[in-house]
């Protein structure tokens, strides 16, 4: 019996494609004893954790607090039995990953932890579009936001934040496009603001849709069940007419 | 002679530590014929490009447009002579990397390109601090911003963008801390807003300084010449009292 508690690594799995994992995350997964992973993590990423028990946790969206509390508890328990515990999250753990709730639980239990950053969906989507989110003398600030219908939580106004920023990337619940578009237009965002919707960025099934803010509800109806981000702002005007040729590089790497 | 022009990969080198590179970036570097890299890219990352000519381009900050135009031209020229040309940038290419200027030049010359996203300094810094940039019901939007003294460029107001967001990460020129702090306080950001300054995130020489907005000028004077980001917002209250034990994992991986 090992009396020394283990350590929990909150690891970013990146935006989707398994080769957008970092080298550090790869090495930690190879050494992991247990991996608690989001439903959306790529199977090839999980295969890296060859010696680990792999446990799917968390729903795709709309997780309840009770479920999160259960995950927190399982992380603490696992660190008491294992040396290397991984909590593998889509994207980057510190952006919309509910990491803070897990960190608070680990700290309260005296469990050591470390965060391994990852590539977040916003920049994966901009890469897919072949466009920079910032542009010198033109776009110096970019906001990442999850909008929510008013629900009594104490939080600042996401619309004001989108309106103030040069570029906005909305990490959205799939069903909210109508409300998001209507609210932004009502509050003064021009209807013709260039917009792109990227679903399942970096995966073979990805879909890239371009238009303006006024088109958002229509574009959203064309997407499927994959995770999607909406990118909004003048920089999107430069979005390449054809999707970045990610297939080409995938083929190249396979041949190697 | 190969008549077919090559392809330019705009690749994110990540925030500093060489093992925070993605697997995809690693594979592309291994196959690269030429690599044009920022001054700050880690030597071990450059070593991956074993067969490539490596060319340092770009100053650390304050690059002139002429210098950028020269880089643009060299990328286009290189793609006419080589199959795989890499433009390797610190962090993620689409965040404050001046990628759009290079993309526009490549597109105008009819050169194929692809962006490979990377881990950006903001989330590397939050990982270092052991804190999430977002928090459910508390911080739903985070802005990444480069402030600049007014210089006649047509751009929106970076201060308004910071004020509107729950969390802000300022990718800053080292010398601007006094002006940034004064401007934010003058415009109504509370002096006691929790703040952290992270210099050289993920590198052995990193420095993590914590305080409030009022402390920013004093904290900035304690930093050295490394790249630094300033993180600002209530979520920073949860910043771990001790730095994330990155040394431990580095030792662990070395032993493996």
Short mmCIF file of C-alpha atoms in Angstrom, two decimals:
data_model
loop_
_atom_site.label_atom_id
_atom_site.label_comp_id
_atom_site.label_asym_id
_atom_site.label_seq_id
_atom_site.Cartn_x
_atom_site.Cartn_y
_atom_site.Cartn_z
CA UNK A 1 0.00 0.00 0.00
CA UNK A 2 1.26 3.38 -0.98
CA UNK A 3 0.44 5.98 1.66
CA UNK A 4 1.50 8.87 -0.57
CA UNK A 5 -1.44 10.33 -2.50
CA UNK A 6 -1.08 10.68 -6.24
CA UNK A 7 -1.30 13.71 -8.39
CA UNK A 8 -4.11 14.82 -10.69
CA UNK A 9 -3.27 16.23 -14.11
CA UNK A 10 -5.96 18.39 -15.69
CA UNK A 11 -4.99 17.88 -19.30
CA UNK A 12 -6.20 19.66 -22.43
CA UNK A 13 -6.93 17.16 -25.20
CA UNK A 14 -7.07 19.89 -27.83
CA UNK A 15 -9.86 20.74 -30.25
CA UNK A 16 -10.56 17.34 -31.78
CA UNK A 17 -7.86 15.92 -34.06
CA UNK A 18 -5.63 13.56 -32.07
CA UNK A 19 -2.44 15.09 -33.49
CA UNK A 20 -3.32 18.46 -31.97
CA UNK A 21 -2.46 17.03 -28.57
CA UNK A 22 0.74 18.39 -27.00
CA UNK A 23 3.84 16.28 -26.50
CA UNK A 24 3.51 16.81 -22.74
CA UNK A 25 -0.07 15.55 -22.68
CA UNK A 26 1.03 12.53 -24.72
CA UNK A 27 3.74 11.61 -22.22
CA UNK A 28 1.43 12.02 -19.23
CA UNK A 29 -1.26 9.87 -20.84
CA UNK A 30 1.27 7.11 -21.50
CA UNK A 31 2.13 7.04 -17.78
CA UNK A 32 -1.43 7.48 -16.47
CA UNK A 33 -2.98 4.99 -14.06
CA UNK A 34 -6.52 6.32 -14.49
CA UNK A 35 -8.01 8.68 -17.08
CA UNK A 36 -11.33 10.42 -16.53
CA UNK A 37 -12.27 11.80 -19.93
CA UNK A 38 -14.93 13.91 -21.59
CA UNK A 39 -17.24 12.14 -24.02
CA UNK A 40 -15.76 14.06 -26.97
CA UNK A 41 -12.11 13.08 -26.57
CA UNK A 42 -10.83 11.26 -29.67
CA UNK A 43 -10.47 7.45 -29.36
CA UNK A 44 -6.88 7.64 -30.66
CA UNK A 45 -6.02 10.06 -27.86
CA UNK A 46 -7.43 7.64 -25.30
CA UNK A 47 -5.41 4.79 -26.83
CA UNK A 48 -2.25 6.61 -25.78
CA UNK A 49 -3.18 5.84 -22.18
CA UNK A 50 -2.38 2.17 -22.79
CA UNK A 51 -1.98 1.12 -19.16
CA UNK A 52 -4.75 3.27 -17.68
CA UNK A 53 -8.26 2.51 -16.62
CA UNK A 54 -10.36 4.83 -18.81
CA UNK A 55 -13.56 6.27 -17.41
CA UNK A 56 -15.95 8.45 -19.43
CA UNK A 57 -17.43 11.24 -17.34
CA UNK A 58 -19.60 14.20 -18.08
CA UNK A 59 -22.34 14.70 -20.56
CA UNK A 60 -21.73 16.69 -23.71
CA UNK A 61 -23.59 19.69 -22.35
CA UNK A 62 -26.07 20.60 -19.68
CA UNK A 63 -24.25 18.66 -17.00
CA UNK A 64 -25.88 19.03 -13.63
CA UNK A 65 -24.02 20.22 -10.56
CA UNK A 66 -24.54 16.86 -8.94
CA UNK A 67 -22.76 15.15 -11.81
CA UNK A 68 -19.87 17.61 -11.52
CA UNK A 69 -19.69 17.00 -7.76
CA UNK A 70 -19.53 13.29 -8.46
CA UNK A 71 -16.62 13.81 -10.87
CA UNK A 72 -14.84 15.94 -8.26
CA UNK A 73 -15.21 13.18 -5.70
CA UNK A 74 -13.99 10.47 -8.08
CA UNK A 75 -10.86 12.52 -8.86
CA UNK A 76 -10.06 12.87 -5.17
CA UNK A 77 -10.70 9.18 -4.51
CA UNK A 78 -8.59 8.12 -7.49
CA UNK A 79 -5.65 10.24 -6.31
CA UNK A 80 -5.73 8.35 -3.01
CA UNK A 81 -5.31 5.02 -4.83
CA UNK A 82 -3.14 5.93 -7.84
CA UNK A 83 0.03 7.85 -8.60
CA UNK A 84 -0.99 9.47 -11.90
CA UNK A 85 -4.58 10.46 -12.38
CA UNK A 86 -5.56 12.32 -15.55
CA UNK A 87 -8.65 14.45 -16.05
CA UNK A 88 -8.71 14.77 -19.84
CA UNK A 89 -10.82 17.63 -21.18
CA UNK A 90 -11.59 18.78 -24.70
CA UNK A 91 -9.72 21.95 -25.73
CA UNK A 92 -7.89 23.77 -22.95
CA UNK A 93 -8.84 22.98 -19.34
CA UNK A 94 -8.95 26.62 -18.25
CA UNK A 95 -11.44 27.74 -20.92
CA UNK A 96 -15.03 26.60 -20.36
CA UNK A 97 -13.91 23.28 -18.90
CA UNK A 98 -15.33 23.62 -15.39
CA UNK A 99 -11.80 23.04 -14.18
CA UNK A 100 -12.13 25.43 -11.26
CA UNK A 101 -14.71 23.25 -9.57
CA UNK A 102 -12.36 20.27 -9.80
CA UNK A 103 -9.37 22.35 -8.68
CA UNK A 104 -11.30 23.59 -5.63
CA UNK A 105 -12.22 20.02 -4.69
CA UNK A 106 -8.65 18.77 -5.12
CA UNK A 107 -7.25 21.63 -3.09
CA UNK A 108 -9.80 21.10 -0.33
CA UNK A 109 -8.74 17.44 -0.15
CA UNK A 110 -5.03 18.32 -0.16
CA UNK A 111 -4.41 16.59 -3.49
CA UNK A 112 -1.61 17.93 -5.65
CA UNK A 113 -2.60 18.88 -9.18
CA UNK A 114 -1.22 20.37 -12.34
CA UNK A 115 -2.82 21.86 -15.43
CA UNK A 116 -1.50 20.95 -18.87
CA UNK A 117 -2.74 23.55 -21.36
CA UNK A 118 -4.14 22.59 -24.75
CA UNK A 119 -5.24 24.08 -28.05
CA UNK A 120 -8.67 25.62 -27.63
CA UNK A 121 -11.54 25.40 -30.13
CA UNK A 122 -11.41 29.12 -31.01
CA UNK A 123 -7.94 29.04 -32.51
CA UNK A 124 -8.53 25.64 -34.10
CA UNK A 125 -11.54 27.15 -35.84
CA UNK A 126 -9.63 30.23 -36.99
CA UNK A 127 -6.89 27.93 -38.32
CA UNK A 128 -9.54 25.98 -40.21
CA UNK A 129 -10.85 29.24 -41.69
CA UNK A 130 -7.33 30.38 -42.62
CA UNK A 131 -7.82 33.65 -40.79
CA UNK A 132 -6.19 35.39 -37.84
CA UNK A 133 -8.38 36.39 -34.90
CA UNK A 134 -6.31 39.53 -34.42
CA UNK A 135 -4.97 41.93 -36.97
CA UNK A 136 -2.55 44.77 -36.47
CA UNK A 137 -4.21 48.18 -36.29
CA UNK A 138 -7.60 46.58 -36.76
CA UNK A 139 -8.37 43.90 -34.20
CA UNK A 140 -6.43 44.05 -30.96
CA UNK A 141 -8.87 42.21 -28.71
CA UNK A 142 -10.73 38.99 -28.99
CA UNK A 143 -13.28 37.71 -26.50
CA UNK A 144 -14.15 34.05 -25.88
CA UNK A 145 -17.62 33.69 -24.42
CA UNK A 146 -20.32 31.19 -23.51
CA UNK A 147 -23.67 32.91 -23.67
CA UNK A 148 -26.53 31.78 -21.47
CA UNK A 149 -30.10 32.74 -21.11
CA UNK A 150 -30.60 34.78 -17.93
CA UNK A 151 -30.86 32.30 -15.11
CA UNK A 152 -30.37 34.26 -11.94
CA UNK A 153 -26.64 33.55 -11.71
CA UNK A 154 -24.48 36.50 -10.76
CA UNK A 155 -22.57 37.14 -13.93
CA UNK A 156 -21.68 40.00 -16.18
CA UNK A 157 -23.39 40.70 -19.44
CA UNK A 158 -21.99 38.51 -22.21
CA UNK A 159 -23.58 40.68 -24.90
CA UNK A 160 -21.73 43.80 -23.70
CA UNK A 161 -18.51 41.83 -23.80
CA UNK A 162 -19.10 40.72 -27.39
CA UNK A 163 -20.07 44.26 -28.43
CA UNK A 164 -16.89 45.75 -26.88
CA UNK A 165 -14.46 43.29 -28.48
CA UNK A 166 -13.07 43.52 -32.02
CA UNK A 167 -13.45 39.77 -32.54
CA UNK A 168 -15.68 37.36 -30.63
CA UNK A 169 -15.68 33.59 -30.49
CA UNK A 170 -18.83 32.13 -29.01
CA UNK A 171 -18.53 28.67 -27.53
CA UNK A 172 -22.19 27.84 -27.76
CA UNK A 173 -24.82 25.40 -26.80
CA UNK A 174 -26.16 24.23 -30.15
CA UNK A 175 -29.71 25.30 -29.51
CA UNK A 176 -29.01 28.95 -28.69
CA UNK A 177 -28.24 30.41 -32.13
CA UNK A 178 -31.62 32.10 -32.59
CA UNK A 179 -31.45 33.83 -29.21
CA UNK A 180 -27.78 34.80 -29.65
CA UNK A 181 -28.35 36.35 -33.06
CA UNK A 182 -31.49 38.22 -31.98
CA UNK A 183 -29.90 39.56 -28.79
CA UNK A 184 -26.72 40.78 -30.49
CA UNK A 185 -28.67 42.55 -33.26
CA UNK A 186 -31.12 44.07 -30.77
CA UNK A 187 -28.22 45.48 -28.78
CA UNK A 188 -26.63 47.09 -31.82
CA UNK A 189 -24.22 44.63 -33.42
CA UNK A 190 -24.53 45.26 -37.18
CA UNK A 191 -26.49 42.55 -38.99
CA UNK A 192 -23.84 42.41 -41.68
CA UNK A 193 -20.97 41.62 -39.28
CA UNK A 194 -18.96 38.83 -40.93
CA UNK A 195 -19.53 35.51 -39.18
CA UNK A 196 -18.41 31.92 -39.46
CA UNK A 197 -19.71 28.81 -37.77
CA UNK A 198 -17.27 25.94 -37.43
CA UNK A 199 -18.58 22.57 -36.31
CA UNK A 200 -16.26 19.72 -35.29
CA UNK A 201 -13.14 21.79 -36.07
CA UNK A 202 -10.09 19.71 -37.10
CA UNK A 203 -12.08 16.47 -37.46
CA UNK A 204 -12.85 14.78 -40.80
CA UNK A 205 -16.57 15.50 -40.32
CA UNK A 206 -16.00 19.22 -39.79
CA UNK A 207 -18.32 21.76 -41.36
CA UNK A 208 -17.40 25.38 -42.05
CA UNK A 209 -20.24 27.81 -42.76
CA UNK A 210 -19.78 31.48 -43.60
CA UNK A 211 -22.17 34.40 -43.62
CA UNK A 212 -23.14 37.39 -41.54
CA UNK A 213 -24.66 37.81 -38.11
CA UNK A 214 -28.10 37.95 -39.72
CA UNK A 215 -27.51 34.45 -41.13
CA UNK A 216 -26.63 32.83 -37.80
CA UNK A 217 -29.97 31.08 -37.15
CA UNK A 218 -30.02 29.69 -40.69
CA UNK A 219 -26.38 28.53 -40.53
CA UNK A 220 -26.94 26.90 -37.16
CA UNK A 221 -29.81 24.87 -38.59
CA UNK A 222 -27.36 23.38 -41.11
CA UNK A 223 -25.06 22.00 -38.42
CA UNK A 224 -25.26 18.60 -36.84
CA UNK A 225 -24.59 17.37 -33.34
CA UNK A 226 -20.85 18.17 -33.21
CA UNK A 227 -19.39 20.89 -30.99
CA UNK A 228 -19.53 24.25 -32.73
CA UNK A 229 -18.05 27.71 -32.28
CA UNK A 230 -19.28 30.93 -33.82
CA UNK A 231 -16.67 33.50 -34.87
CA UNK A 232 -17.77 37.08 -35.32
CA UNK A 233 -16.00 40.24 -36.42
CA UNK A 234 -14.45 42.16 -39.28
CA UNK A 235 -11.38 39.88 -39.35
CA UNK A 236 -13.67 37.11 -40.63
CA UNK A 237 -13.93 38.95 -43.93
CA UNK A 238 -10.55 37.46 -44.72
CA UNK A 239 -11.85 33.94 -44.14
CA UNK A 240 -10.57 31.87 -47.00
CA UNK A 241 -13.09 30.95 -49.67
CA UNK A 242 -12.00 27.32 -49.54
CA UNK A 243 -11.49 25.39 -46.33
CA UNK A 244 -7.88 24.99 -45.21
CA UNK A 245 -6.53 21.91 -46.92
CA UNK A 246 -6.23 19.88 -43.77
CA UNK A 247 -6.84 16.67 -45.69
CA UNK A 248 -3.64 17.28 -47.63
CA UNK A 249 -1.50 17.44 -44.57
CA UNK A 250 -3.22 14.44 -43.05
CA UNK A 251 -2.38 12.49 -46.20
CA UNK A 252 1.18 13.77 -46.10
CA UNK A 253 1.67 12.66 -42.52
CA UNK A 254 0.21 9.23 -43.25
CA UNK A 255 2.64 8.70 -46.12
CA UNK A 256 5.60 9.56 -43.90
CA UNK B 1 13.58 21.66 -60.99
CA UNK B 2 10.19 21.38 -59.40
CA UNK B 3 7.65 23.66 -61.06
CA UNK B 4 5.04 23.06 -58.40
CA UNK B 5 5.19 25.68 -55.65
CA UNK B 6 5.43 24.48 -52.09
CA UNK B 7 3.14 25.07 -49.18
CA UNK B 8 3.61 27.36 -46.21
CA UNK B 9 2.63 26.12 -42.76
CA UNK B 10 1.98 28.84 -40.19
CA UNK B 11 2.73 26.81 -37.08
CA UNK B 12 2.16 27.65 -33.42
CA UNK B 13 5.21 26.77 -31.34
CA UNK B 14 3.26 27.06 -28.11
CA UNK B 15 3.98 29.22 -25.08
CA UNK B 16 7.61 28.35 -24.42
CA UNK B 17 8.33 24.85 -23.14
CA UNK B 18 9.26 22.60 -26.07
CA UNK B 19 6.96 19.80 -24.90
CA UNK B 20 3.93 22.08 -25.26
CA UNK B 21 4.27 21.77 -29.02
CA UNK B 22 1.56 19.71 -30.73
CA UNK B 23 2.23 16.35 -32.35
CA UNK B 24 1.19 17.83 -35.71
CA UNK B 25 3.65 20.70 -35.43
CA UNK B 26 6.36 18.19 -34.51
CA UNK B 27 5.71 16.11 -37.64
CA UNK B 28 5.66 19.14 -39.91
CA UNK B 29 8.92 20.48 -38.46
CA UNK B 30 10.59 17.11 -39.07
CA UNK B 31 9.66 17.33 -42.75
CA UNK B 32 10.33 21.04 -43.22
CA UNK B 33 12.74 22.29 -45.89
CA UNK B 34 12.94 25.82 -44.46
CA UNK B 35 11.82 27.23 -41.11
CA UNK B 36 11.36 30.95 -40.54
CA UNK B 37 11.09 31.33 -36.78
CA UNK B 38 10.49 33.98 -34.15
CA UNK B 39 13.39 34.86 -31.89
CA UNK B 40 11.64 33.34 -28.88
CA UNK B 41 11.11 29.81 -30.19
CA UNK B 42 12.87 27.24 -27.99
CA UNK B 43 16.13 25.76 -29.37
CA UNK B 44 14.85 22.22 -28.75
CA UNK B 45 11.83 22.97 -30.91
CA UNK B 46 14.07 24.16 -33.72
CA UNK B 47 16.19 21.00 -33.41
CA UNK B 48 13.14 19.00 -34.51
CA UNK B 49 13.55 20.56 -37.94
CA UNK B 50 16.69 18.50 -38.50
CA UNK B 51 16.81 18.78 -42.28
CA UNK B 52 15.62 22.39 -42.58
CA UNK B 53 17.44 25.62 -43.13
CA UNK B 54 16.51 27.67 -40.06
CA UNK B 55 16.14 31.41 -40.41
CA UNK B 56 15.44 33.74 -37.46
CA UNK B 57 13.06 36.53 -38.44
CA UNK B 58 11.28 39.25 -36.54
CA UNK B 59 12.32 41.23 -33.56
CA UNK B 60 10.88 40.47 -30.16
CA UNK B 61 8.59 43.48 -30.30
CA UNK B 62 8.15 46.73 -32.12
CA UNK B 63 8.77 45.17 -35.51
CA UNK B 64 8.42 47.67 -38.31
CA UNK B 65 6.08 47.15 -41.24
CA UNK B 66 9.05 47.03 -43.57
CA UNK B 67 10.48 44.12 -41.63
CA UNK B 68 7.12 42.35 -41.78
CA UNK B 69 6.91 42.99 -45.51
CA UNK B 70 10.34 41.48 -45.89
CA UNK B 71 9.21 38.35 -44.00
CA UNK B 72 6.13 38.12 -46.22
CA UNK B 73 8.32 38.26 -49.32
CA UNK B 74 10.74 35.65 -48.03
CA UNK B 75 7.87 33.25 -47.31
CA UNK B 76 6.57 33.63 -50.85
CA UNK B 77 10.04 33.22 -52.34
CA UNK B 78 10.77 30.16 -50.20
CA UNK B 79 7.53 28.47 -51.29
CA UNK B 80 8.68 28.83 -54.91
CA UNK B 81 11.88 26.90 -54.16
CA UNK B 82 10.81 24.42 -51.48
CA UNK B 83 8.03 21.93 -50.81
CA UNK B 84 7.53 22.48 -47.09
CA UNK B 85 8.05 25.95 -45.69
CA UNK B 86 7.30 26.57 -42.01
CA UNK B 87 6.62 29.93 -40.40
CA UNK B 88 7.05 29.08 -36.73
CA UNK B 89 5.49 31.53 -34.29
CA UNK B 90 5.38 31.65 -30.51
CA UNK B 91 1.99 30.70 -29.05
CA UNK B 92 -0.86 30.35 -31.53
CA UNK B 93 -0.45 31.93 -34.97
CA UNK B 94 -3.92 33.49 -35.00
CA UNK B 95 -3.53 35.40 -31.72
CA UNK B 96 -1.24 38.45 -31.91
CA UNK B 97 1.09 36.78 -34.36
CA UNK B 98 0.66 39.11 -37.34
CA UNK B 99 -0.36 36.03 -39.29
CA UNK B 100 -2.95 37.88 -41.35
CA UNK B 101 -0.31 39.98 -43.06
CA UNK B 102 1.56 36.83 -44.07
CA UNK B 103 -1.65 35.09 -45.13
CA UNK B 104 -2.63 38.03 -47.32
CA UNK B 105 0.81 38.00 -48.98
CA UNK B 106 0.68 34.23 -49.58
CA UNK B 107 -2.82 34.41 -50.98
CA UNK B 108 -1.90 37.31 -53.28
CA UNK B 109 1.00 35.23 -54.61
CA UNK B 110 -1.18 32.14 -55.06
CA UNK B 111 0.78 30.12 -52.49
CA UNK B 112 -1.08 27.41 -50.60
CA UNK B 113 -0.92 27.69 -46.83
CA UNK B 114 -2.23 26.06 -43.70
CA UNK B 115 -2.40 27.16 -40.08
CA UNK B 116 -1.45 24.74 -37.31
CA UNK B 117 -2.88 26.04 -34.04
CA UNK B 118 -0.86 26.10 -30.83
CA UNK B 119 -1.19 26.68 -27.11
CA UNK B 120 -1.39 30.40 -26.45
CA UNK B 121 0.34 32.27 -23.62
CA UNK B 122 -2.92 33.10 -21.82
CA UNK B 123 -3.86 29.52 -21.06
CA UNK B 124 -0.26 28.54 -20.37
CA UNK B 125 -0.19 31.30 -17.75
CA UNK B 126 -3.48 30.23 -16.19
CA UNK B 127 -2.17 26.67 -16.06
CA UNK B 128 0.95 27.94 -14.31
CA UNK B 129 -1.26 29.77 -11.79
CA UNK B 130 -3.43 26.70 -11.25
CA UNK B 131 -6.57 28.66 -12.01
CA UNK B 132 -9.31 28.52 -14.64
CA UNK B 133 -9.94 31.63 -16.74
CA UNK B 134 -13.66 30.89 -16.75
CA UNK B 135 -15.88 29.75 -13.93
CA UNK B 136 -19.45 28.60 -14.11
CA UNK B 137 -21.98 31.24 -13.07
CA UNK B 138 -19.17 33.68 -12.42
CA UNK B 139 -16.90 34.21 -15.41
CA UNK B 140 -18.35 33.37 -18.79
CA UNK B 141 -16.20 35.58 -20.95
CA UNK B 142 -12.51 36.19 -21.22
CA UNK B 143 -10.85 38.76 -23.45
CA UNK B 144 -7.32 38.54 -24.84
CA UNK B 145 -5.97 41.97 -25.67
CA UNK B 146 -2.84 43.88 -26.71
CA UNK B 147 -3.12 47.44 -25.49
CA UNK B 148 -1.43 50.24 -27.36
CA UNK B 149 -1.04 53.92 -26.83
CA UNK B 150 -3.27 55.83 -29.25
CA UNK B 151 -1.42 56.00 -32.53
CA UNK B 152 -3.99 57.02 -35.08
CA UNK B 153 -4.80 53.46 -36.15
CA UNK B 154 -8.47 52.73 -36.61
CA UNK B 155 -9.18 50.37 -33.77
CA UNK B 156 -11.69 49.89 -31.03
CA UNK B 157 -11.09 50.81 -27.44
CA UNK B 158 -9.12 48.07 -25.67
CA UNK B 159 -10.00 49.50 -22.25
CA UNK B 160 -13.74 49.13 -22.88
CA UNK B 161 -13.13 45.55 -23.92
CA UNK B 162 -11.25 44.77 -20.71
CA UNK B 163 -13.92 46.50 -18.60
CA UNK B 164 -16.72 44.50 -20.26
CA UNK B 165 -15.12 41.08 -19.84
CA UNK B 166 -15.19 38.95 -16.69
CA UNK B 167 -11.56 37.96 -17.14
CA UNK B 168 -8.88 39.72 -19.18
CA UNK B 169 -5.48 38.55 -20.33
CA UNK B 170 -3.24 41.34 -21.53
CA UNK B 171 -0.48 40.35 -23.94
CA UNK B 172 1.65 43.36 -23.27
CA UNK B 173 4.71 45.24 -24.34
CA UNK B 174 6.86 45.16 -21.21
CA UNK B 175 7.12 48.91 -20.87
CA UNK B 176 3.38 49.66 -20.81
CA UNK B 177 2.42 48.51 -17.31
CA UNK B 178 2.23 51.99 -15.79
CA UNK B 179 -0.02 53.30 -18.56
CA UNK B 180 -2.20 50.15 -18.57
CA UNK B 181 -2.76 50.26 -14.81
CA UNK B 182 -3.49 53.99 -14.76
CA UNK B 183 -5.89 53.83 -17.70
CA UNK B 184 -7.89 50.87 -16.36
CA UNK B 185 -8.25 52.47 -12.91
CA UNK B 186 -9.18 55.85 -14.39
CA UNK B 187 -11.91 54.20 -16.44
CA UNK B 188 -13.42 52.46 -13.43
CA UNK B 189 -11.79 49.04 -13.03
CA UNK B 190 -11.53 48.53 -9.23
CA UNK B 191 -8.01 48.94 -7.89
CA UNK B 192 -8.37 45.77 -5.87
CA UNK B 193 -9.17 43.57 -8.88
CA UNK B 194 -7.07 40.40 -8.45
CA UNK B 195 -4.17 40.32 -10.89
CA UNK B 196 -1.28 38.08 -11.80
CA UNK B 197 1.72 38.73 -13.98
CA UNK B 198 3.36 35.69 -15.52
CA UNK B 199 6.71 36.10 -17.26
CA UNK B 200 8.24 33.35 -19.41
CA UNK B 201 5.34 30.98 -18.69
CA UNK B 202 6.26 27.26 -18.82
CA UNK B 203 10.02 27.93 -19.00
CA UNK B 204 12.46 27.20 -16.14
CA UNK B 205 13.11 30.93 -15.71
CA UNK B 206 9.42 31.75 -15.33
CA UNK B 207 8.28 34.26 -12.75
CA UNK B 208 4.77 34.37 -11.29
CA UNK B 209 3.75 37.54 -9.45
CA UNK B 210 0.40 38.07 -7.75
CA UNK B 211 -1.36 41.19 -6.49
CA UNK B 212 -4.09 43.58 -7.48
CA UNK B 213 -4.55 46.01 -10.33
CA UNK B 214 -3.07 48.75 -8.14
CA UNK B 215 0.14 46.70 -7.86
CA UNK B 216 0.67 46.28 -11.60
CA UNK B 217 3.39 48.94 -12.06
CA UNK B 218 5.34 47.59 -9.07
CA UNK B 219 4.99 43.96 -10.22
CA UNK B 220 6.07 44.85 -13.74
CA UNK B 221 9.25 46.42 -12.41
CA UNK B 222 10.14 43.05 -10.87
CA UNK B 223 10.04 41.24 -14.19
CA UNK B 224 12.91 40.77 -16.57
CA UNK B 225 13.12 40.69 -20.34
CA UNK B 226 10.98 37.58 -20.93
CA UNK B 227 7.55 37.73 -22.58
CA UNK B 228 4.87 38.47 -20.01
CA UNK B 229 1.10 38.34 -19.79
CA UNK B 230 -1.10 40.08 -17.22
CA UNK B 231 -4.21 38.24 -16.02
CA UNK B 232 -6.97 40.28 -14.42
CA UNK B 233 -10.31 39.36 -12.88
CA UNK B 234 -12.10 37.81 -9.94
CA UNK B 235 -11.17 34.28 -11.05
CA UNK B 236 -7.57 35.11 -10.17
CA UNK B 237 -8.54 35.06 -6.49
CA UNK B 238 -8.31 31.31 -6.79
CA UNK B 239 -4.73 31.51 -8.03
CA UNK B 240 -2.84 28.91 -6.10
CA UNK B 241 -0.59 30.20 -3.36
CA UNK B 242 2.29 28.09 -4.64
CA UNK B 243 3.27 27.85 -8.29
CA UNK B 244 2.10 24.74 -10.09
CA UNK B 245 4.72 22.08 -9.50
CA UNK B 246 5.88 21.96 -13.08
CA UNK B 247 9.38 21.00 -12.00
CA UNK B 248 7.99 17.77 -10.55
CA UNK B 249 6.48 16.65 -13.80
CA UNK B 250 9.56 17.65 -15.74
CA UNK B 251 11.63 15.46 -13.42
CA UNK B 252 9.11 12.63 -13.76
CA UNK B 253 9.22 12.73 -17.53
CA UNK B 254 13.02 12.78 -17.54
CA UNK B 255 13.14 9.68 -15.36
CA UNK B 256 10.79 7.79 -17.69
#
